XYZ file of C-alpha atoms in Angstrom:
710
model
C 15.564 -162.643 68.006
C 14.675 -165.158 65.340
C 14.169 -168.728 66.602
C 15.693 -170.276 63.465
C 18.807 -168.131 63.699
C 19.201 -168.926 67.390
C 18.937 -172.659 66.713
C 21.457 -172.379 63.897
C 23.885 -170.582 66.216
C 23.454 -172.643 69.410
C 21.568 -175.792 68.412
C 24.443 -178.231 68.781
C 23.694 -181.495 70.616
C 26.365 -180.833 73.242
C 24.454 -177.706 74.316
C 21.429 -179.657 75.589
C 20.651 -182.164 78.345
C 18.423 -185.069 77.339
C 14.964 -184.373 78.745
C 14.333 -187.906 80.008
C 17.712 -188.142 81.733
C 16.937 -184.747 83.268
C 13.590 -186.102 84.480
C 15.388 -189.005 86.174
C 17.519 -186.434 88.014
C 14.278 -184.772 89.151
C 12.965 -188.040 90.552
C 16.347 -188.533 92.232
C 15.662 -185.276 94.095
C 12.301 -186.683 95.187
C 14.085 -189.776 96.497
C 16.585 -187.556 98.315
C 13.687 -186.196 100.354
C 12.814 -189.750 101.431
C 16.492 -190.258 102.356
C 16.617 -187.077 104.432
C 17.411 -188.168 108.037
C 15.822 -184.976 109.412
C 12.448 -185.658 107.798
C 9.685 -187.210 109.958
C 9.160 -190.886 109.235
C 5.764 -190.751 107.538
C 6.982 -187.877 105.358
C 9.705 -190.248 104.129
C 6.995 -192.811 103.372
C 5.120 -190.141 101.408
C 8.154 -189.390 99.239
C 8.743 -193.108 98.642
C 5.183 -193.291 97.320
C 5.605 -190.158 95.169
C 8.897 -191.420 93.718
C 7.262 -194.738 92.786
C 4.145 -193.121 91.346
C 6.285 -190.729 89.296
C 8.255 -193.682 87.937
C 5.082 -195.553 86.960
C 3.924 -192.558 84.936
C 7.380 -192.125 83.400
C 7.223 -195.668 82.021
C 3.611 -195.316 80.897
C 4.322 -192.124 78.955
C 7.995 -191.448 78.231
C 9.586 -194.912 78.099
C 6.636 -196.239 76.095
C 7.154 -193.383 73.635
C 10.838 -194.213 73.207
C 9.997 -197.872 72.604
C 7.353 -196.923 70.037
C 9.963 -194.848 68.196
C 12.401 -197.765 68.220
C 9.698 -200.110 66.906
C 8.946 -197.601 64.137
C 12.684 -197.463 63.323
C 12.916 -193.733 64.043
C 16.552 -192.787 63.520
C 16.318 -189.021 63.920
C 18.074 -187.830 67.094
C 16.489 -185.432 69.577
C 17.996 -181.986 70.152
C 20.627 -183.505 72.496
C 21.861 -185.835 69.732
C 20.563 -189.154 71.090
C 18.501 -191.465 68.899
C 15.706 -193.461 70.611
C 17.816 -196.624 70.408
C 20.742 -194.841 72.116
C 18.540 -193.197 74.705
C 16.748 -196.255 76.110
C 19.807 -198.026 77.631
C 20.971 -194.714 79.130
C 17.573 -194.284 80.785
C 17.600 -197.820 82.227
C 21.215 -197.487 83.404
C 20.439 -194.189 85.165
C 17.415 -195.703 86.928
C 19.054 -198.835 88.329
C 21.021 -197.215 91.195
C 17.925 -195.224 92.185
C 15.855 -198.394 92.454
C 18.552 -200.025 94.569
C 18.604 -196.972 96.832
C 14.822 -197.049 97.078
C 14.577 -200.664 98.195
C 17.587 -200.404 100.514
C 15.901 -197.413 102.155
C 12.574 -199.207 102.438
C 13.892 -202.480 103.857
C 16.776 -201.258 106.014
C 15.540 -197.900 107.267
C 11.831 -197.236 106.898
C 10.393 -200.649 107.854
C 12.588 -200.922 111.016
C 11.766 -197.298 111.925
C 8.054 -197.967 111.502
C 8.440 -200.953 113.819
C 10.153 -198.765 116.441
C 7.099 -196.514 116.281
C 4.582 -199.344 116.738
C 3.684 -199.579 113.056
C 4.324 -203.143 111.948
C 4.432 -204.516 108.385
C 4.298 -208.204 109.183
C 5.489 -211.145 107.167
C 2.870 -213.888 107.265
C 5.203 -216.187 109.207
C 5.521 -213.537 111.951
C 1.900 -214.074 112.945
C 0.670 -216.407 115.639
C -1.318 -219.529 114.834
C -4.483 -217.889 116.177
C -3.935 -214.739 114.074
C -3.407 -216.824 110.954
C -6.640 -218.663 111.666
C -8.616 -215.415 112.012
C -7.050 -214.004 108.847
C -7.867 -217.175 106.901
C -11.514 -216.818 107.923
C -11.401 -213.167 106.846
C -9.872 -214.240 103.549
C -12.667 -216.750 102.933
C -15.405 -214.215 103.667
C -14.046 -210.947 102.264
C -11.338 -211.703 99.690
C -11.966 -215.167 98.244
C -15.292 -214.173 96.563
C -13.565 -211.324 94.716
C -10.729 -213.434 93.273
C -10.837 -215.024 89.832
C -8.125 -217.601 89.100
C -7.335 -217.635 85.386
C -5.804 -220.779 83.892
C -3.457 -220.869 80.919
C -3.483 -224.010 78.793
C -4.177 -225.055 75.174
C -7.893 -224.490 75.653
C -7.625 -221.168 77.489
C -5.496 -218.289 76.200
C -3.089 -216.296 78.313
C -5.233 -213.992 80.481
C -5.428 -210.231 79.965
C -3.436 -208.365 82.651
C -4.370 -204.761 83.372
C -1.996 -201.833 83.755
C -0.276 -201.436 87.159
C -2.154 -204.423 88.569
C -0.387 -206.728 90.988
C -0.743 -210.410 90.134
C 0.302 -213.815 91.386
C 1.857 -216.277 88.950
C 0.949 -219.752 90.192
C 2.401 -223.093 89.102
C -0.037 -225.898 89.886
C 0.211 -229.649 89.430
C -2.829 -231.710 88.510
C -3.383 -235.170 90.030
C -2.187 -236.693 86.719
C 1.192 -234.999 87.207
C 0.736 -232.236 84.593
C 2.036 -228.770 85.500
C 0.038 -225.686 84.535
C 0.373 -221.925 84.849
C -2.379 -219.755 86.370
C -2.691 -216.097 87.201
C -4.556 -214.530 90.126
C -5.043 -210.768 90.211
C -4.677 -208.992 93.546
C -7.893 -206.936 93.521
C -7.318 -203.191 93.455
C -10.673 -202.532 95.127
C -9.060 -203.656 98.394
C -6.185 -201.821 100.136
C -2.729 -203.240 99.395
C -1.950 -203.132 103.104
C -4.575 -204.770 105.324
C -4.678 -203.509 108.890
C -4.554 -206.637 111.024
C -5.912 -204.769 114.045
C -9.219 -204.210 112.236
C -9.514 -207.958 111.590
C -7.906 -209.712 114.558
C -8.327 -207.113 117.329
C -10.885 -204.585 116.069
C -11.321 -202.978 119.498
C -7.607 -202.591 120.270
C -5.834 -199.605 118.784
C -3.423 -198.924 121.644
C -0.600 -200.827 123.257
C -0.136 -201.245 126.995
C 1.454 -197.792 127.285
C -1.528 -196.118 125.656
C 0.384 -195.266 122.480
C -0.988 -195.756 118.996
C -0.250 -199.140 117.442
C -0.980 -200.416 113.956
C -0.201 -203.800 112.396
C -0.402 -204.532 108.675
C 0.043 -207.396 106.256
C 0.392 -207.110 102.496
C -2.806 -208.215 100.765
C -0.756 -210.161 98.200
C 0.930 -212.144 100.972
C -2.404 -213.117 102.517
C -3.708 -214.276 99.127
C -0.485 -216.173 98.462
C -0.703 -218.059 101.755
C -4.286 -219.102 101.020
C -3.870 -219.665 97.283
C -4.586 -223.402 97.669
C -8.222 -222.562 98.430
C -8.570 -221.295 94.855
C -7.305 -224.566 93.362
C -8.915 -227.418 95.341
C -7.569 -230.841 94.463
C -4.413 -229.342 92.958
C -0.889 -229.147 94.322
C 0.589 -225.635 94.544
C 4.201 -225.901 93.393
C 5.115 -222.230 93.743
C 3.626 -218.714 93.695
C 5.333 -215.456 92.777
C 4.193 -211.833 92.455
C 4.510 -209.710 89.341
C 3.277 -206.329 88.124
C 3.098 -204.870 84.623
C 3.163 -201.338 83.237
C 1.467 -200.612 79.915
C 1.773 -197.865 77.334
C -1.061 -195.455 78.198
C -0.180 -192.609 75.849
C -2.367 -193.738 72.971
C -2.594 -191.152 70.202
C -5.959 -189.556 69.531
C -7.177 -189.484 65.939
C -9.032 -186.209 66.496
C -9.123 -185.068 62.905
C -11.326 -188.012 62.009
C -13.597 -187.616 65.030
C -16.989 -185.969 64.900
C -17.579 -186.441 68.632
C -14.581 -185.746 70.840
C -16.356 -187.181 73.898
C -16.754 -190.587 72.287
C -13.151 -190.490 71.041
C -11.861 -189.866 74.580
C -14.034 -192.652 75.992
C -12.687 -195.034 73.359
C -9.157 -193.855 74.144
C -9.665 -194.735 77.821
C -10.872 -198.206 76.838
C -7.939 -198.728 74.464
C -5.474 -197.591 77.134
C -6.211 -200.833 78.983
C -4.723 -202.744 76.055
C -1.560 -200.723 75.491
C 1.595 -202.731 74.960
C 3.592 -203.808 78.021
C 6.641 -201.612 78.635
C 7.768 -202.939 82.024
C 7.433 -206.188 83.959
C 8.320 -206.077 87.660
C 8.826 -209.444 89.327
C 9.809 -210.694 92.739
C 13.538 -211.487 92.612
C 12.956 -215.163 93.468
C 10.775 -215.867 90.419
C 12.247 -218.902 88.556
C 13.402 -218.575 84.947
C 10.729 -220.818 83.427
C 7.946 -218.710 84.963
C 9.643 -215.495 83.885
C 10.028 -216.829 80.342
C 6.325 -217.738 80.265
C 5.412 -214.177 81.189
C 7.889 -212.619 78.760
C 6.726 -214.757 75.853
C 3.031 -214.094 76.388
C 3.400 -210.405 77.236
C 5.612 -210.026 74.136
C 8.520 -208.380 75.924
C 12.256 -208.965 76.204
C 14.659 -209.391 79.105
C 15.417 -205.657 78.931
C 11.806 -204.917 79.926
C 12.070 -206.953 83.151
C 12.824 -205.395 86.542
C 13.643 -207.877 89.298
C 12.729 -206.274 92.599
C 14.000 -207.102 96.088
C 11.056 -205.741 98.013
C 7.341 -204.984 97.689
C 6.065 -204.350 94.162
C 4.189 -201.090 93.635
C 5.505 -198.965 96.486
C 3.239 -196.124 95.360
C 0.548 -197.874 97.440
C 2.337 -197.191 100.744
C 0.708 -193.740 100.828
C -1.985 -195.468 102.916
C 0.471 -195.385 105.843
C 0.710 -191.591 105.607
C -2.969 -191.370 106.544
C -2.364 -192.929 109.953
C -3.226 -190.519 112.810
C 0.326 -190.384 114.163
C 1.026 -186.659 114.093
C 4.477 -186.768 115.666
C 5.670 -188.757 112.626
C 4.595 -186.011 110.212
C 5.498 -182.403 109.547
C 3.813 -179.892 111.805
C 0.439 -179.182 110.166
C 0.082 -175.941 108.244
C -3.249 -174.189 107.888
C -3.547 -171.879 104.870
C -4.612 -168.339 105.687
C -7.130 -165.974 104.147
C -5.370 -162.855 102.791
C -5.898 -159.726 104.859
C -7.924 -158.006 102.112
C -10.525 -160.777 102.340
C -10.566 -161.100 106.138
C -13.273 -158.497 106.504
C -16.937 -158.894 105.645
C -16.775 -156.854 102.448
C -18.181 -158.541 99.327
C -15.484 -160.047 97.108
C -16.591 -158.115 94.006
C -16.231 -154.830 95.908
C -12.725 -155.833 97.035
C -11.629 -156.745 93.492
C -13.088 -153.479 92.174
C -10.836 -151.537 94.556
C -7.610 -153.326 93.624
C -6.138 -156.460 92.105
C -5.644 -159.416 94.459
C -2.981 -162.107 94.513
C -3.233 -165.507 96.206
C -0.160 -167.692 96.724
C -1.366 -171.243 97.319
C -1.056 -173.336 99.434
C 0.166 -170.604 101.799
C -3.021 -168.688 101.081
C -6.261 -170.610 101.294
C -8.060 -171.684 98.120
C -11.371 -170.847 99.812
C -11.622 -167.334 98.252
C -11.504 -168.908 94.771
C -14.327 -171.308 95.659
C -16.252 -168.451 97.308
C -15.777 -166.314 94.177
C -17.605 -168.951 92.093
C -20.204 -169.666 94.794
C -20.946 -165.965 95.251
C -21.299 -165.567 91.492
C -23.732 -168.488 91.427
C -25.886 -166.974 94.205
C -25.669 -163.292 93.261
C -28.825 -162.178 91.374
C -26.772 -159.458 89.648
C -24.414 -161.974 88.012
C -25.512 -162.610 84.426
C -22.896 -165.091 83.184
C -20.026 -167.315 84.301
C -17.380 -168.702 81.969
C -14.651 -171.073 83.136
C -12.006 -173.522 81.950
C -11.654 -176.794 83.856
C -8.574 -179.004 83.466
C -8.197 -181.163 86.611
C -11.069 -180.482 88.987
C -10.985 -183.524 91.304
C -13.654 -186.024 92.268
C -15.800 -183.945 94.625
C -15.592 -180.454 93.227
C -17.378 -177.601 95.045
C -16.609 -175.399 92.043
C -18.489 -177.642 89.613
C -21.364 -177.859 92.087
C -21.471 -174.047 92.202
C -21.565 -173.906 88.393
C -24.478 -176.354 88.412
C -26.276 -174.159 90.957
C -25.651 -171.098 88.782
C -27.265 -172.817 85.805
C -30.200 -173.889 87.987
C -30.668 -170.218 88.913
C -30.940 -169.313 85.240
C -27.516 -167.764 84.693
C -25.620 -168.184 81.444
C -22.864 -170.689 82.210
C -20.248 -171.784 79.680
C -17.519 -174.216 80.659
C -14.636 -175.657 78.683
C -13.929 -179.103 80.164
C -10.586 -180.378 78.868
C -11.246 -184.044 78.198
C -7.627 -184.655 77.212
C -6.227 -183.924 80.710
C -4.120 -187.085 80.983
C -5.369 -189.601 83.605
C -8.265 -187.276 84.549
C -10.322 -188.001 81.443
C -12.932 -190.204 83.125
C -13.477 -187.728 85.943
C -13.799 -184.838 83.495
C -16.277 -186.781 81.327
C -18.429 -187.346 84.420
C -18.462 -183.645 85.334
C -19.077 -182.600 81.724
C -22.219 -184.743 81.631
C -23.392 -183.469 85.025
C -22.998 -179.892 83.773
C -24.841 -180.634 80.549
C -27.784 -182.104 82.466
C -28.596 -178.672 83.924
C -28.143 -176.767 80.686
C -24.564 -175.562 81.031
C -22.979 -174.893 77.649
C -20.093 -177.382 77.711
C -17.227 -177.266 75.234
C -14.845 -180.226 75.124
C -11.749 -178.424 73.875
C -10.312 -177.723 70.466
C -9.233 -180.305 67.922
C -5.468 -180.731 68.058
C -5.062 -178.542 71.146
C -5.309 -179.058 74.881
C -6.768 -176.139 76.811
C -4.434 -175.743 79.761
C -5.236 -172.100 80.573
C -6.903 -171.515 83.955
C -9.515 -168.771 83.624
C -12.809 -167.672 85.141
C -14.875 -164.758 83.841
C -17.843 -163.346 85.788
C -20.213 -160.901 84.060
C -22.189 -158.763 86.536
C -24.868 -156.095 86.165
C -24.076 -153.074 88.362
C -25.511 -149.597 88.853
C -23.066 -148.047 86.379
C -23.318 -150.780 83.751
C -22.145 -154.333 83.105
C -18.799 -155.198 84.747
C -16.471 -158.148 84.236
C -14.385 -159.862 86.914
C -11.616 -162.326 86.174
C -9.623 -164.971 88.001
C -6.443 -166.280 86.324
C -4.051 -168.851 87.721
C -1.114 -171.172 87.059
C -2.913 -173.958 88.933
C -6.031 -176.045 88.481
C -9.446 -175.419 89.989
C -8.873 -178.316 92.350
C -9.396 -177.953 96.094
C -7.149 -180.941 96.883
C -4.059 -180.008 94.864
C -4.438 -176.385 95.984
C -3.265 -177.612 99.416
C -0.269 -179.454 97.958
C 0.960 -177.384 94.969
C 2.454 -173.895 94.996
C 0.472 -171.765 92.561
C -0.421 -168.126 92.077
C -3.981 -166.957 91.528
C -4.944 -163.458 90.419
C -8.237 -161.535 90.716
C -8.810 -158.402 88.635
C -11.438 -156.281 86.935
C -8.870 -154.557 84.697
C -10.783 -153.695 81.509
C -8.047 -154.775 79.098
C -7.427 -158.116 80.808
C -11.168 -158.792 81.109
C -11.647 -157.985 77.419
C -8.772 -160.298 76.505
C -10.204 -163.137 78.596
C -13.564 -162.642 76.857
C -11.797 -162.890 73.519
C -10.024 -166.100 74.560
C -13.354 -167.637 75.589
C -14.834 -166.632 72.240
C -11.883 -168.352 70.571
C -12.549 -171.483 72.626
C -16.330 -171.657 72.240
C -16.912 -170.099 68.825
C -15.142 -169.328 65.587
C -13.144 -166.304 66.674
C -9.891 -165.760 64.771
C -8.553 -163.279 67.323
C -4.767 -163.033 66.964
C -3.888 -159.896 68.909
C -4.561 -159.205 72.581
C -4.239 -156.110 74.722
C -2.441 -157.583 77.735
C -2.457 -161.380 77.499
C 0.095 -163.591 75.779
C -1.689 -166.631 74.356
C -0.491 -170.020 73.141
C -0.363 -171.377 70.526
C -0.447 -167.927 68.900
C 2.607 -166.042 70.125
C 3.950 -167.107 73.523
C 7.358 -168.223 72.246
C 7.725 -165.104 70.106
C 6.683 -162.836 73.003
C 9.085 -164.427 75.517
C 11.939 -164.188 73.006
C 11.143 -160.479 72.502
C 11.292 -159.898 76.263
C 14.647 -161.716 76.406
C 15.891 -159.645 73.436
C 14.906 -156.438 75.219
C 17.138 -157.378 78.174
C 19.972 -158.062 75.699
C 19.563 -154.624 74.139
C 19.681 -152.935 77.554
C 22.840 -154.839 78.470
C 24.517 -153.972 75.170
C 23.798 -150.296 75.831
C 25.659 -150.538 79.148
C 22.645 -150.905 81.445
C 21.793 -153.574 83.995
C 19.823 -156.566 82.770
C 18.339 -159.455 84.690
C 15.960 -162.321 83.889
C 14.362 -164.659 86.442
C 12.196 -167.516 85.210
C 10.421 -169.981 87.491
C 8.726 -172.980 85.895
C 8.240 -176.728 86.038
C 10.138 -177.582 82.854
C 12.514 -175.902 80.411
C 12.810 -177.920 77.210
C 11.937 -175.668 74.248
C 15.088 -175.290 72.088
C 14.237 -171.758 70.929
C 13.758 -170.419 74.461
C 16.930 -172.180 75.636
C 18.994 -170.750 72.787
C 17.483 -167.319 73.440
C 18.735 -167.566 77.017
C 22.171 -168.652 75.738
C 22.254 -165.524 73.562
C 21.306 -163.386 76.559
C 24.009 -164.990 78.706
C 26.614 -164.364 76.024
C 25.508 -160.729 75.988
C 26.165 -160.455 79.727
C 22.561 -160.656 80.976
C 22.287 -162.147 84.470
C 19.865 -165.092 84.392
C 18.408 -167.020 87.329
C 16.291 -170.044 86.507
C 14.171 -171.905 89.076
C 13.166 -175.127 87.311
C 11.532 -177.793 89.442
C 11.694 -180.702 86.991
C 13.157 -181.193 83.538
C 15.804 -178.722 82.369
C 17.555 -179.268 79.028
C 19.645 -176.086 79.351
C 23.258 -176.521 80.484
C 24.401 -173.687 82.795
C 27.817 -172.303 83.576
C 29.644 -173.021 80.305
C 32.068 -170.283 79.268
C 31.053 -168.714 75.979
C 27.576 -170.220 76.181
C 25.851 -169.989 79.564
C 28.357 -168.627 82.082
C 25.821 -166.046 83.328
C 23.059 -168.599 83.885
C 22.342 -170.254 87.225
C 19.741 -173.036 87.504
C 18.287 -174.254 90.773
C 15.554 -176.774 91.571
C 13.500 -176.789 94.757
C 11.873 -180.016 95.913
C 10.249 -179.865 99.311
C 7.078 -180.249 101.304
C 4.887 -178.765 98.554
C 5.111 -179.392 94.817
C 6.513 -176.271 93.152
C 4.049 -175.574 90.341
C 3.948 -171.800 89.798
C 5.312 -170.203 86.622
C 6.720 -166.690 87.048
C 8.695 -164.685 84.470
C 10.624 -161.594 85.597
C 12.383 -159.026 83.395
C 14.375 -156.125 84.884
C 13.432 -153.848 81.940
C 15.924 -151.070 82.775
C 14.454 -150.714 86.278
C 10.808 -150.772 85.190
C 10.477 -154.348 86.391
C 7.879 -156.583 84.739
C 6.267 -159.745 86.086
C 4.259 -162.262 84.099
C 2.439 -165.285 85.493
C 1.545 -168.181 83.244
C -0.136 -171.551 82.929
C 2.627 -172.532 80.475
C 5.999 -174.154 80.907
C 8.716 -173.539 78.342
C 8.076 -176.750 76.397
C 7.051 -177.296 72.790
C 3.727 -178.803 73.860
C 2.819 -175.706 75.911
C 3.899 -173.256 73.242
C 2.616 -175.047 70.129
C -0.091 -177.548 71.062
C -1.951 -176.022 73.999
C -4.135 -173.043 74.745
C -2.180 -171.249 77.467
C -2.441 -167.777 78.960
C 0.419 -165.625 80.256
C -0.679 -162.443 82.022
C 1.103 -159.387 83.474
C 1.004 -158.233 87.093
C 0.835 -154.458 86.781
C -0.144 -153.516 90.329
C 3.061 -152.186 91.897
C 2.381 -153.639 95.376
C 1.636 -157.117 94.006
C 4.634 -156.964 91.697
C 6.944 -156.061 94.575
C 5.427 -158.859 96.682
C 6.238 -161.421 93.980
C 9.777 -160.100 93.477
C 10.741 -159.548 97.112
C 8.788 -162.229 98.951
C 8.599 -165.001 96.396
C 11.324 -164.935 93.727
C 14.104 -163.548 95.921
C 13.193 -165.970 98.713
C 13.401 -168.935 96.335
C 16.770 -167.711 95.087
C 18.075 -167.496 98.671
C 16.953 -171.039 99.556
C 19.936 -173.042 100.853
C 18.025 -175.916 102.460
C 15.830 -177.412 99.718
C 17.431 -175.872 96.617
C 19.775 -177.922 94.458
C 21.995 -176.332 91.826
C 22.347 -177.798 88.340
C 25.898 -178.633 87.235
C 27.211 -178.894 83.685
C 27.062 -182.695 83.678
C 23.312 -182.671 84.385
C 23.645 -183.582 88.074
C 22.215 -181.567 90.965
C 23.789 -180.855 94.333
C 22.432 -179.157 97.436
C 23.433 -175.533 97.829
C 25.675 -175.280 100.883
C 25.002 -172.258 103.129
C 27.975 -169.902 103.099
C 29.718 -169.123 106.368
C 27.674 -166.646 108.348
C 24.623 -167.085 106.109
C 21.412 -168.070 107.866
C 19.707 -171.258 106.736
C 16.630 -170.613 104.634
C 13.964 -173.084 103.532
C 11.837 -171.066 101.089
C 8.595 -172.954 101.681
C 8.946 -172.722 105.470
C 9.721 -169.010 105.124
C 6.571 -168.516 103.050
C 4.442 -170.409 105.594
C 5.785 -168.184 108.370
C 5.404 -165.063 106.241
C 1.691 -165.476 105.521
C 1.006 -166.646 109.084
C 2.664 -163.538 110.569
C 0.715 -161.329 108.174
C -2.527 -162.996 109.183
C -1.762 -162.705 112.919
C -1.017 -158.996 112.560
C -4.295 -158.465 110.709
C -6.283 -160.299 113.403
C -4.620 -158.180 116.104
C -5.473 -154.973 114.255
C -9.076 -156.133 113.799
C -9.375 -156.800 117.543
C -8.173 -153.267 118.277
């Protein structure tokens, strides 16, 4: 199938959902989890925080991009037919009811429920005179020295306000009767919610019944009530909170850069000064103060969000850390797969057969141990790895440093352009370089998003290679929160391909063809379209045909139109798309054989799995890539086959089919772009796919332990 021909045939605007409106529907599903009456209270708080954090990033990246296009007078519509100027009001209109729902939920449900469970978010006026006195003393000692009041008058310009910072706008009156504006930043080095117990009653953590009790006050409220101490001799007329969001997606001029590291560092610095794309203000802020902010931040009324509740609800995640286990989901402890439960060395296990890990149901420990063992093993000659988002305290990076200290050849590609992880990655890159690791910072014009590790080991019968490939990052924290698939193998073809990809990344290799791997930006789109076309040909010859694709996002027009062609040919298509989906399902003559579901639950669905029936010779591919232009054209991505029959059947039977049977957390996409929960049919048992998977791996592990005891 030719991409141009497909686009010519199906590329009409009415055949696509706008990607940003689709993203808003995804965040609506996140909010639905917070609204779920059956969810434990602190889990609701967690989803409130996630919803708010997602929205912050949406404004920093997507909304800022739309506004930049409008400013540049871009008139060309996107694939769905909307110009930037048409899209922006639709985005804002779609968000407004969600924000109302969010703050109604917070004020009328969550805060009262927290109170019923002895977790109190106090207004300042709720406190006793003695408590206020103690808090004022705490303010003077611990908070006052950190604060810097910034005046705004003819001699002092409007102060710089950093991205996502909470501030207080203060109107003061001098003794001569003049009014002036000042800004006080709420310091982000202190928690947004201060635990009063730690300040007023540090030795009391239980109430009279022996139950846990926690009392909080918003840091901004405490500063506001003591703001007069910052302006002695002045009259405080009024004080109001506000918060800004800046454009953080500043374009890199890589082609002109000799040193990518310095370019990224400069990009991080410039990000602080991106234009303001959103101003959130307390709903009681008077017009003159709002106009002062708008004028000096160079924004319009359309950029202002008036909020009836706390600003920056992403910060309430601090409440989730409270040790109140009955207000959270029952804890789940990832298990070690049965093949790795014995004492056998991991290289020996991989040599016997390929291994599959399904995180977070399976522990990430074997991946860390794989790198640690390679670092310690005197027979290991070299380690090569790609690092995208590794986290702040990475045992994997520490193992790589140890390997270099032991004299092994270590080469690491650290992707400096991993958005919002740049500073962390720069730190680890420098730590690796200090011990002689060969560090590559990525390719000009491309992000390296592939997740690969290659171990080269000297053995009695010659040099062997061992590989780990994954959809997820080498990050021990997210491995407990994201669903991802990791794969260990010593298959000669795959190992040779991974070596070739590393040579492409670190040297001047022009490798275009690979034995087993599908590699972006070379031929992923073309390869996926060929696999779709093969299903079409089987269907046209009267045989069964079926495609299942699980991913985070489906946006690429060529892939979408390829799926439309397959649907029109009678191919059955099941799509499991967690986030953005621009494909419209269920339209007669276009997509009537396509079903799209999205699963949002306890864990973030992050795995990418592509299934093709292939006339009964079923094929499974795992990938680091979503079906988006950026993944197919502007990133180094790796898609790899699962050829082991047992592993393939495990993915089909106990992963894909389980997701497709989910009738508790799955929502189905309708033609208008909305999603609705799938209602269990009469007589059909309820199935939550993530709970099923937790039970599945736990039962497997229990049976293994029993057999070991025998």
